Amino acid sequence: MTEEQPNPALLPAGLADLLPPDAEREAALVEALMGVFATHGYDRVKPPLLEFEDSLLAGSGAAVAEQTFRLMDPVSQRMMGLRADTTPQVARIAATRLGGVPRPLRLSYAGQALRVRGTELAPERQTAQAGIEVIGGMAPEADAEVAVVTAEALAAVGVSGFSLDVTLPTMTPALLDAAGLSGTEANRLARALDRKDAAAVASLAAGRGPVAALLPGLLEAAGPADRALAALAAADLPPGPRAIAENAAAVVRAIQAAAPTLRVTLDPLEFRGFQYHVGVAFTVYGPGRSGELARGGRYLSQADEPATGMTLYPDAVRRAAAPAPRRARVFIPLGGDRAAAARLRGQGYATVAALSATDTPQALACTHILRGEEAAPIQE
Amino acid sequence: MTEEQPNPALLPAGLADLLPPDAEREAALVEALMGVFATHGYDRVKPPLLEFEDSLLAGSGAAVAEQTFRLMDPVSQRMMGLRADTTPQVARIAATRLGGVPRPLRLSYAGQALRVRGTELAPERQTAQAGIEVIGGMAPEADAEVAVVTAEALAAVGVSGFSLDVTLPTMTPALLDAAGLSGTEANRLARALDRKDAAAVASLAAGRGPVAALLPGLLEAAGPADRALAALAAADLPPGPRAIAENAAAVVRAIQAAAPTLRVTLDPLEFRGFQYHVGVAFTVYGPGRSGELARGGRYLSQADEPATGMTLYPDAVRRAAAPAPRRARVFIPLGGDRAAAARLRGQGYATVAALSATDTPQALACTHILRGEEAAPIQE
């Protein structure tokens, strides 16, 4: 009888190895994105992967509380969490160690985040994140900047054909409230809006007064930002929703001024998936069906300090970007000319040294071989 | 009565935020080190932070079992570990998904490792690692290569004045065994050697035969590699220790041939702190008292495949390297010339845009201000 051993190649669901050349490519993309952020004055911070759960899950962190792995700290006997999102940590840094730095404070970060369970559509439980936050101030220019800098960073790493979708997660609740709807009635309408079920929205809104009567038209208005903003401007909105619409218009105008070729869409009544956003929210969609490249928007940082930001997903960015060309590899025979090898590395070649007499250029996946002082291509 | 709240700035012992400019500097150093590794043919892999503990703690992973945080995986109901070391993960990848790739296999990695407790001298519980592994083959040239590539990478990021210490963790056990010593006697000698207590070694070795009589001289021989190798060559070593010494001589000669200016020391009887090394072991010490920059050496990878490697500690490398010059920051007033700002970014400036009329160059820590299309220095 043989004992069944777990397959050592088997990783837990949603956790994966990134192999060559993808791991190098992802790292290069992260640093290229971070480099663009730095040229716009975003200063990098690196919070630890683990911290006490009461600080990790405070504020916007509450939205990921159920998705956070917990560990007992044997040193302090207190519970720690393994971060599921970096934004709450940046909020903590901004409020404490950088609490005395004048606002607006621009910070950036890159690292891994882990969550307890994946979903059917997004099974991965470890996700690389690279992001920016502007902490302090309510200016629509801040929201526009995080969107524009994100677009510039994506373009800098060779991603094209992406679009920015703007949503207003507080609009639907504000309209339902202004319409005097609550309880079951409001929930039914919210669900119908969430499903984009125009017939159900029309039927549930009928006879519920002038504010509810706006809902079918605003649901219809989703699409290119100019058309959606025109619909919002034309609608007879009560004061709360009006302020949300005017702020959205200011953000979109600032984005369009800075990035005139960026495709911007606006869905005024969409609210799903933005759990802690208080103003505009952003989703950057990749070309074709390559999925979400980034998410962000306006939120309240620690002690309700206004903030806005964007998180990019380097794994999705890598799939949307062109693959990096592979480096030419030059085989250096045992005892080969070290100085020549160093010069070739300086020219961008990888040099791969034989370590024993049995090593061959083929086994070491070399494309070239050192001949004299030059890299000679290996004939197939 | 006020309830005492935990200070939100308080992180668990040994876990810290890296703030500007250190976080950006560390990331730049990691990528520069990884870039040098890539030019020597090391292909990057990125294993997940969490995996099943039976694969994480197999082989060389057993050495860090007590230092590994454990978590229950709610999906599989199996225990997972948060990696305390990356080498066992690279070993798993080499043995499984890259099991069919010809040897020697050169792999590199960079990432975070966590451990349950720090020590008094090294309190940190999260450590960045960047490393290389050569899997397959016993060639002394492989050990030499990981040392030489490490030295080249450190030099490339501006670290100088470091030295490479070579130890032979199997030498002391092999000598005690060849001397016919075991039990209490052997343990006392091992402890005296570990303390470098020459008087105790001399007294414990006296009258224990010719092999034990070699110990005081070999303890004395620690120092510059040439002197230590000469002492080993002159000693009348039994076959096992002789083979260890000859391998060490071959490794050191290969290092000296490739890196003639590198300072190499050799301590033949040192064995502390190398728990899974089977041949030469390496420690790279920074200049002055800046501590260990790297550790490595020869070990057995999965299924006892011979391997050698080096792990660099980017945090220590950052402290040993010169600080990066800070980027000049150019204040862009509201409505400032976007094209001029983009040109300045292309020239290496950071441009920091005013987001509201109250933003000032001083508050945004700017060194320059946009005047016309140029960056004008701000007078103090």
PDB file of N, CA and C in Angstrom, chain A residues 291-364:
ATOM      1  N   GLY A 291      -9.902  43.043 -19.382  1.00  0.00           N
ATOM      2  CA  GLY A 291     -10.309  43.214 -17.985  1.00  0.00           C
ATOM      3  C   GLY A 291      -9.874  44.526 -17.367  1.00  0.00           C
ATOM      4  N   GLU A 292     -10.024  44.597 -16.053  1.00  0.00           N
ATOM      5  CA  GLU A 292      -9.738  45.833 -15.323  1.00  0.00           C
ATOM      6  C   GLU A 292      -8.242  45.993 -15.120  1.00  0.00           C
ATOM      7  N   LEU A 293      -7.736  47.133 -15.522  1.00  0.00           N
ATOM      8  CA  LEU A 293      -6.320  47.440 -15.328  1.00  0.00           C
ATOM      9  C   LEU A 293      -6.110  48.236 -14.046  1.00  0.00           C
ATOM     10  N   ALA A 294      -7.136  48.948 -13.603  1.00  0.00           N
ATOM     11  CA  ALA A 294      -6.988  49.830 -12.439  1.00  0.00           C
ATOM     12  C   ALA A 294      -8.366  50.181 -11.906  1.00  0.00           C
ATOM     13  N   ARG A 295      -8.424  50.513 -10.628  1.00  0.00           N
ATOM     14  CA  ARG A 295      -9.646  50.994  -9.981  1.00  0.00           C
ATOM     15  C   ARG A 295      -9.265  52.074  -8.993  1.00  0.00           C
ATOM     16  N   GLY A 296     -10.175  52.982  -8.764  1.00  0.00           N
ATOM     17  CA  GLY A 296      -9.871  54.004  -7.778  1.00  0.00           C
ATOM     18  C   GLY A 296     -11.020  54.967  -7.594  1.00  0.00           C
ATOM     19  N   GLY A 297     -10.689  56.145  -7.076  1.00  0.00           N
ATOM     20  CA  GLY A 297     -11.697  57.167  -6.863  1.00  0.00           C
ATOM     21  C   GLY A 297     -11.520  57.856  -5.529  1.00  0.00           C
ATOM     22  N   ARG A 298     -12.542  58.624  -5.196  1.00  0.00           N
ATOM     23  CA  ARG A 298     -12.469  59.472  -4.002  1.00  0.00           C
ATOM     24  C   ARG A 298     -13.004  58.734  -2.783  1.00  0.00           C
ATOM     25  N   TYR A 299     -12.321  58.900  -1.663  1.00  0.00           N
ATOM     26  CA  TYR A 299     -12.704  58.215  -0.427  1.00  0.00           C
ATOM     27  C   TYR A 299     -12.314  59.091   0.750  1.00  0.00           C
ATOM     28  N   LEU A 300     -12.679  58.638   1.942  1.00  0.00           N
ATOM     29  CA  LEU A 300     -12.254  59.345   3.144  1.00  0.00           C
ATOM     30  C   LEU A 300     -11.107  58.571   3.762  1.00  0.00           C
ATOM     31  N   SER A 301      -9.996  59.270   3.967  1.00  0.00           N
ATOM     32  CA  SER A 301      -8.829  58.655   4.575  1.00  0.00           C
ATOM     33  C   SER A 301      -8.996  58.699   6.093  1.00  0.00           C
ATOM     34  N   GLN A 302      -7.946  58.446   6.857  1.00  0.00           N
ATOM     35  CA  GLN A 302      -8.103  58.422   8.317  1.00  0.00           C
ATOM     36  C   GLN A 302      -8.610  59.766   8.830  1.00  0.00           C
ATOM     37  N   ALA A 303      -9.410  59.718   9.899  1.00  0.00           N
ATOM     38  CA  ALA A 303     -10.000  60.896  10.514  1.00  0.00           C
ATOM     39  C   ALA A 303     -10.786  61.702   9.480  1.00  0.00           C
ATOM     40  N   ASP A 304     -11.399  60.978   8.517  1.00  0.00           N
ATOM     41  CA  ASP A 304     -12.255  61.571   7.490  1.00  0.00           C
ATOM     42  C   ASP A 304     -11.552  62.623   6.644  1.00  0.00           C
ATOM     43  N   GLU A 305     -10.240  62.521   6.505  1.00  0.00           N
ATOM     44  CA  GLU A 305      -9.530  63.446   5.617  1.00  0.00           C
ATOM     45  C   GLU A 305      -9.853  63.067   4.170  1.00  0.00           C
ATOM     46  N   PRO A 306     -10.269  64.040   3.339  1.00  0.00           N
ATOM     47  CA  PRO A 306     -10.609  63.688   1.955  1.00  0.00           C
ATOM     48  C   PRO A 306      -9.379  63.218   1.185  1.00  0.00           C
ATOM     49  N   ALA A 307      -9.591  62.239   0.311  1.00  0.00           N
ATOM     50  CA  ALA A 307      -8.470  61.660  -0.441  1.00  0.00           C
ATOM     51  C   ALA A 307      -9.003  61.061  -1.726  1.00  0.00           C
ATOM     52  N   THR A 308      -8.117  60.857  -2.669  1.00  0.00           N
ATOM     53  CA  THR A 308      -8.478  60.199  -3.923  1.00  0.00           C
ATOM     54  C   THR A 308      -7.267  59.423  -4.397  1.00  0.00           C
ATOM     55  N   GLY A 309      -7.512  58.375  -5.174  1.00  0.00           N
ATOM     56  CA  GLY A 309      -6.370  57.558  -5.583  1.00  0.00           C
ATOM     57  C   GLY A 309      -6.739  56.551  -6.638  1.00  0.00           C
ATOM     58  N   MET A 310      -5.736  55.788  -7.058  1.00  0.00           N
ATOM     59  CA  MET A 310      -5.937  54.747  -8.069  1.00  0.00           C
ATOM     60  C   MET A 310      -4.999  53.583  -7.760  1.00  0.00           C
ATOM     61  N   THR A 311      -5.530  52.369  -7.906  1.00  0.00           N
ATOM     62  CA  THR A 311      -4.719  51.166  -7.772  1.00  0.00           C
ATOM     63  C   THR A 311      -4.636  50.478  -9.119  1.00  0.00           C
ATOM     64  N   LEU A 312      -3.437  50.261  -9.608  1.00  0.00           N
ATOM     65  CA  LEU A 312      -3.245  49.532 -10.863  1.00  0.00           C
ATOM     66  C   LEU A 312      -2.906  48.080 -10.544  1.00  0.00           C
ATOM     67  N   TYR A 313      -3.303  47.168 -11.437  1.00  0.00           N
ATOM     68  CA  TYR A 313      -3.067  45.741 -11.257  1.00  0.00           C
ATOM     69  C   TYR A 313      -2.003  45.283 -12.251  1.00  0.00           C
ATOM     70  N   PRO A 314      -0.765  45.167 -11.791  1.00  0.00           N
ATOM     71  CA  PRO A 314       0.331  44.865 -12.726  1.00  0.00           C
ATOM     72  C   PRO A 314       0.153  43.553 -13.491  1.00  0.00           C
ATOM     73  N   ASP A 315      -0.548  42.582 -12.891  1.00  0.00           N
ATOM     74  CA  ASP A 315      -0.758  41.325 -13.607  1.00  0.00           C
ATOM     75  C   ASP A 315      -1.616  41.568 -14.848  1.00  0.00           C
ATOM     76  N   ALA A 316      -2.681  42.362 -14.689  1.00  0.00           N
ATOM     77  CA  ALA A 316      -3.539  42.689 -15.831  1.00  0.00           C
ATOM     78  C   ALA A 316      -2.810  43.604 -16.814  1.00  0.00           C
ATOM     79  N   VAL A 317      -2.006  44.517 -16.275  1.00  0.00           N
ATOM     80  CA  VAL A 317      -1.238  45.411 -17.149  1.00  0.00           C
ATOM     81  C   VAL A 317      -0.268  44.588 -18.010  1.00  0.00           C
ATOM     82  N   ARG A 318       0.350  43.566 -17.397  1.00  0.00           N
ATOM     83  CA  ARG A 318       1.274  42.717 -18.159  1.00  0.00           C
ATOM     84  C   ARG A 318       0.554  42.004 -19.292  1.00  0.00           C
ATOM     85  N   ARG A 319      -0.664  41.528 -19.022  1.00  0.00           N
ATOM     86  CA  ARG A 319      -1.387  40.824 -20.083  1.00  0.00           C
ATOM     87  C   ARG A 319      -1.820  41.774 -21.193  1.00  0.00           C
ATOM     88  N   ALA A 320      -2.033  43.053 -20.836  1.00  0.00           N
ATOM     89  CA  ALA A 320      -2.458  44.030 -21.849  1.00  0.00           C
ATOM     90  C   ALA A 320      -1.268  44.622 -22.603  1.00  0.00           C
ATOM     91  N   ALA A 321      -0.078  44.585 -22.015  1.00  0.00           N
ATOM     92  CA  ALA A 321       1.106  45.171 -22.659  1.00  0.00           C
ATOM     93  C   ALA A 321       1.741  44.150 -23.592  1.00  0.00           C
ATOM     94  N   ALA A 322       2.532  44.642 -24.505  1.00  0.00           N
ATOM     95  CA  ALA A 322       3.266  43.736 -25.392  1.00  0.00           C
ATOM     96  C   ALA A 322       4.292  42.968 -24.569  1.00  0.00           C
ATOM     97  N   PRO A 323       4.568  41.679 -24.917  1.00  0.00           N
ATOM     98  CA  PRO A 323       5.627  40.976 -24.188  1.00  0.00           C
ATOM     99  C   PRO A 323       6.975  41.636 -24.460  1.00  0.00           C
ATOM    100  N   ALA A 324       7.862  41.580 -23.451  1.00  0.00           N
ATOM    101  CA  ALA A 324       9.195  42.154 -23.639  1.00  0.00           C
ATOM    102  C   ALA A 324       9.985  41.250 -24.576  1.00  0.00           C
ATOM    103  N   PRO A 325      10.804  41.823 -25.437  1.00  0.00           N
ATOM    104  CA  PRO A 325      11.671  40.970 -26.252  1.00  0.00           C
ATOM    105  C   PRO A 325      12.645  40.231 -25.343  1.00  0.00           C
ATOM    106  N   ARG A 326      12.920  38.970 -25.648  1.00  0.00           N
ATOM    107  CA  ARG A 326      13.849  38.212 -24.798  1.00  0.00           C
ATOM    108  C   ARG A 326      15.273  38.663 -25.084  1.00  0.00           C
ATOM    109  N   ARG A 327      16.056  38.697 -24.011  1.00  0.00           N
ATOM    110  CA  ARG A 327      17.456  39.084 -24.101  1.00  0.00           C
ATOM    111  C   ARG A 327      18.251  38.014 -24.869  1.00  0.00           C
ATOM    112  N   ALA A 328      19.140  38.437 -25.749  1.00  0.00           N
ATOM    113  CA  ALA A 328      20.033  37.484 -26.404  1.00  0.00           C
ATOM    114  C   ALA A 328      20.999  36.928 -25.361  1.00  0.00           C
ATOM    115  N   ARG A 329      21.228  35.612 -25.389  1.00  0.00           N
ATOM    116  CA  ARG A 329      22.075  34.942 -24.386  1.00  0.00           C
ATOM    117  C   ARG A 329      23.330  34.408 -25.063  1.00  0.00           C
ATOM    118  N   VAL A 330      24.478  34.844 -24.581  1.00  0.00           N
ATOM    119  CA  VAL A 330      25.758  34.472 -25.186  1.00  0.00           C
ATOM    120  C   VAL A 330      26.447  33.421 -24.317  1.00  0.00           C
ATOM    121  N   PHE A 331      26.733  32.282 -24.893  1.00  0.00           N
ATOM    122  CA  PHE A 331      27.442  31.208 -24.192  1.00  0.00           C
ATOM    123  C   PHE A 331      28.920  31.576 -24.054  1.00  0.00           C
ATOM    124  N   ILE A 332      29.436  31.515 -22.816  1.00  0.00           N
ATOM    125  CA  ILE A 332      30.856  31.781 -22.578  1.00  0.00           C
ATOM    126  C   ILE A 332      31.506  30.454 -22.207  1.00  0.00           C
ATOM    127  N   PRO A 333      32.358  29.906 -23.072  1.00  0.00           N
ATOM    128  CA  PRO A 333      32.976  28.606 -22.747  1.00  0.00           C
ATOM    129  C   PRO A 333      33.820  28.708 -21.479  1.00  0.00           C
ATOM    130  N   LEU A 334      34.106  27.542 -20.865  1.00  0.00           N
ATOM    131  CA  LEU A 334      34.984  27.502 -19.686  1.00  0.00           C
ATOM    132  C   LEU A 334      36.277  28.231 -20.019  1.00  0.00           C
ATOM    133  N   GLY A 335      36.676  29.149 -19.152  1.00  0.00           N
ATOM    134  CA  GLY A 335      37.923  29.873 -19.386  1.00  0.00           C
ATOM    135  C   GLY A 335      37.807  30.949 -20.459  1.00  0.00           C
ATOM    136  N   GLY A 336      36.584  31.255 -20.877  1.00  0.00           N
ATOM    137  CA  GLY A 336      36.375  32.279 -21.917  1.00  0.00           C
ATOM    138  C   GLY A 336      36.808  33.659 -21.437  1.00  0.00           C
ATOM    139  N   ASP A 337      36.962  34.564 -22.384  1.00  0.00           N
ATOM    140  CA  ASP A 337      37.484  35.912 -22.132  1.00  0.00           C
ATOM    141  C   ASP A 337      36.499  36.720 -21.255  1.00  0.00           C
ATOM    142  N   ARG A 338      36.904  36.925 -19.981  1.00  0.00           N
ATOM    143  CA  ARG A 338      36.002  37.619 -19.034  1.00  0.00           C
ATOM    144  C   ARG A 338      35.736  39.063 -19.430  1.00  0.00           C
ATOM    145  N   ALA A 339      36.758  39.725 -19.945  1.00  0.00           N
ATOM    146  CA  ALA A 339      36.597  41.142 -20.293  1.00  0.00           C
ATOM    147  C   ALA A 339      35.645  41.285 -21.474  1.00  0.00           C
ATOM    148  N   ALA A 340      35.766  40.370 -22.428  1.00  0.00           N
ATOM    149  CA  ALA A 340      34.846  40.408 -23.574  1.00  0.00           C
ATOM    150  C   ALA A 340      33.422  40.150 -23.103  1.00  0.00           C
ATOM    151  N   ALA A 341      33.246  39.212 -22.173  1.00  0.00           N
ATOM    152  CA  ALA A 341      31.906  38.922 -21.646  1.00  0.00           C
ATOM    153  C   ALA A 341      31.331  40.166 -20.955  1.00  0.00           C
ATOM    154  N   ALA A 342      32.173  40.850 -20.189  1.00  0.00           N
ATOM    155  CA  ALA A 342      31.700  42.058 -19.501  1.00  0.00           C
ATOM    156  C   ALA A 342      31.282  43.128 -20.508  1.00  0.00           C
ATOM    157  N   ARG A 343      32.040  43.260 -21.588  1.00  0.00           N
ATOM    158  CA  ARG A 343      31.662  44.250 -22.612  1.00  0.00           C
ATOM    159  C   ARG A 343      30.321  43.880 -23.241  1.00  0.00           C
ATOM    160  N   LEU A 344      30.112  42.584 -23.503  1.00  0.00           N
ATOM    161  CA  LEU A 344      28.834  42.157 -24.099  1.00  0.00           C
ATOM    162  C   LEU A 344      27.673  42.443 -23.146  1.00  0.00           C
ATOM    163  N   ARG A 345      27.881  42.227 -21.835  1.00  0.00           N
ATOM    164  CA  ARG A 345      26.811  42.563 -20.877  1.00  0.00           C
ATOM    165  C   ARG A 345      26.502  44.055 -20.933  1.00  0.00           C
ATOM    166  N   GLY A 346      27.548  44.841 -21.074  1.00  0.00           N
ATOM    167  CA  GLY A 346      27.353  46.288 -21.181  1.00  0.00           C
ATOM    168  C   GLY A 346      26.561  46.677 -22.418  1.00  0.00           C
ATOM    169  N   GLN A 347      26.597  45.791 -23.432  1.00  0.00           N
ATOM    170  CA  GLN A 347      25.837  46.070 -24.667  1.00  0.00           C
ATOM    171  C   GLN A 347      24.425  45.485 -24.608  1.00  0.00           C
ATOM    172  N   GLY A 348      24.041  44.887 -23.468  1.00  0.00           N
ATOM    173  CA  GLY A 348      22.675  44.413 -23.322  1.00  0.00           C
ATOM    174  C   GLY A 348      22.498  42.917 -23.493  1.00  0.00           C
ATOM    175  N   TYR A 349      23.580  42.209 -23.789  1.00  0.00           N
ATOM    176  CA  TYR A 349      23.495  40.750 -23.841  1.00  0.00           C
ATOM    177  C   TYR A 349      23.485  40.184 -22.424  1.00  0.00           C
ATOM    178  N   ALA A 350      22.868  39.013 -22.275  1.00  0.00           N
ATOM    179  CA  ALA A 350      23.144  38.196 -21.093  1.00  0.00           C
ATOM    180  C   ALA A 350      24.284  37.269 -21.470  1.00  0.00           C
ATOM    181  N   THR A 351      25.261  37.137 -20.599  1.00  0.00           N
ATOM    182  CA  THR A 351      26.316  36.155 -20.846  1.00  0.00           C
ATOM    183  C   THR A 351      26.092  34.997 -19.880  1.00  0.00           C
ATOM    184  N   VAL A 352      26.156  33.778 -20.423  1.00  0.00           N
ATOM    185  CA  VAL A 352      25.865  32.598 -19.618  1.00  0.00           C
ATOM    186  C   VAL A 352      27.122  31.727 -19.652  1.00  0.00           C
ATOM    187  N   ALA A 353      27.800  31.649 -18.504  1.00  0.00           N
ATOM    188  CA  ALA A 353      29.097  30.976 -18.458  1.00  0.00           C
ATOM    189  C   ALA A 353      28.929  29.476 -18.294  1.00  0.00           C
ATOM    190  N   ALA A 354      29.705  28.718 -19.045  1.00  0.00           N
ATOM    191  CA  ALA A 354      29.801  27.282 -18.780  1.00  0.00           C
ATOM    192  C   ALA A 354      30.424  27.106 -17.403  1.00  0.00           C
ATOM    193  N   LEU A 355      29.846  26.203 -16.601  1.00  0.00           N
ATOM    194  CA  LEU A 355      30.376  25.953 -15.261  1.00  0.00           C
ATOM    195  C   LEU A 355      31.152  24.648 -15.217  1.00  0.00           C
ATOM    196  N   SER A 356      30.988  23.820 -16.243  1.00  0.00           N
ATOM    197  CA  SER A 356      31.757  22.581 -16.335  1.00  0.00           C
ATOM    198  C   SER A 356      31.903  22.262 -17.811  1.00  0.00           C
ATOM    199  N   ALA A 357      32.771  21.290 -18.114  1.00  0.00           N
ATOM    200  CA  ALA A 357      33.076  20.971 -19.506  1.00  0.00           C
ATOM    201  C   ALA A 357      31.874  20.371 -20.224  1.00  0.00           C
ATOM    202  N   THR A 358      30.878  19.906 -19.465  1.00  0.00           N
ATOM    203  CA  THR A 358      29.723  19.280 -20.116  1.00  0.00           C
ATOM    204  C   THR A 358      28.620  20.284 -20.474  1.00  0.00           C
ATOM    205  N   ASP A 359      28.739  21.526 -20.011  1.00  0.00           N
ATOM    206  CA  ASP A 359      27.701  22.523 -20.336  1.00  0.00           C
ATOM    207  C   ASP A 359      27.764  22.884 -21.817  1.00  0.00           C
ATOM    208  N   THR A 360      26.597  22.956 -22.447  1.00  0.00           N
ATOM    209  CA  THR A 360      26.541  23.299 -23.870  1.00  0.00           C
ATOM    210  C   THR A 360      25.679  24.546 -24.070  1.00  0.00           C
ATOM    211  N   PRO A 361      25.905  25.275 -25.161  1.00  0.00           N
ATOM    212  CA  PRO A 361      25.071  26.458 -25.450  1.00  0.00           C
ATOM    213  C   PRO A 361      23.597  26.085 -25.573  1.00  0.00           C
ATOM    214  N   GLN A 362      23.321  24.894 -26.124  1.00  0.00           N
ATOM    215  CA  GLN A 362      21.923  24.490 -26.322  1.00  0.00           C
ATOM    216  C   GLN A 362      21.239  24.279 -24.970  1.00  0.00           C
ATOM    217  N   ALA A 363      21.924  23.563 -24.061  1.00  0.00           N
ATOM    218  CA  ALA A 363      21.312  23.275 -22.764  1.00  0.00           C
ATOM    219  C   ALA A 363      21.090  24.577 -21.986  1.00  0.00           C
ATOM    220  N   LEU A 364      21.956  25.555 -22.189  1.00  0.00           N
ATOM    221  CA  LEU A 364      21.820  26.812 -21.457  1.00  0.00           C
ATOM    222  C   LEU A 364      20.963  27.821 -22.219  1.00  0.00           C
TER     223      LEU A 364
END
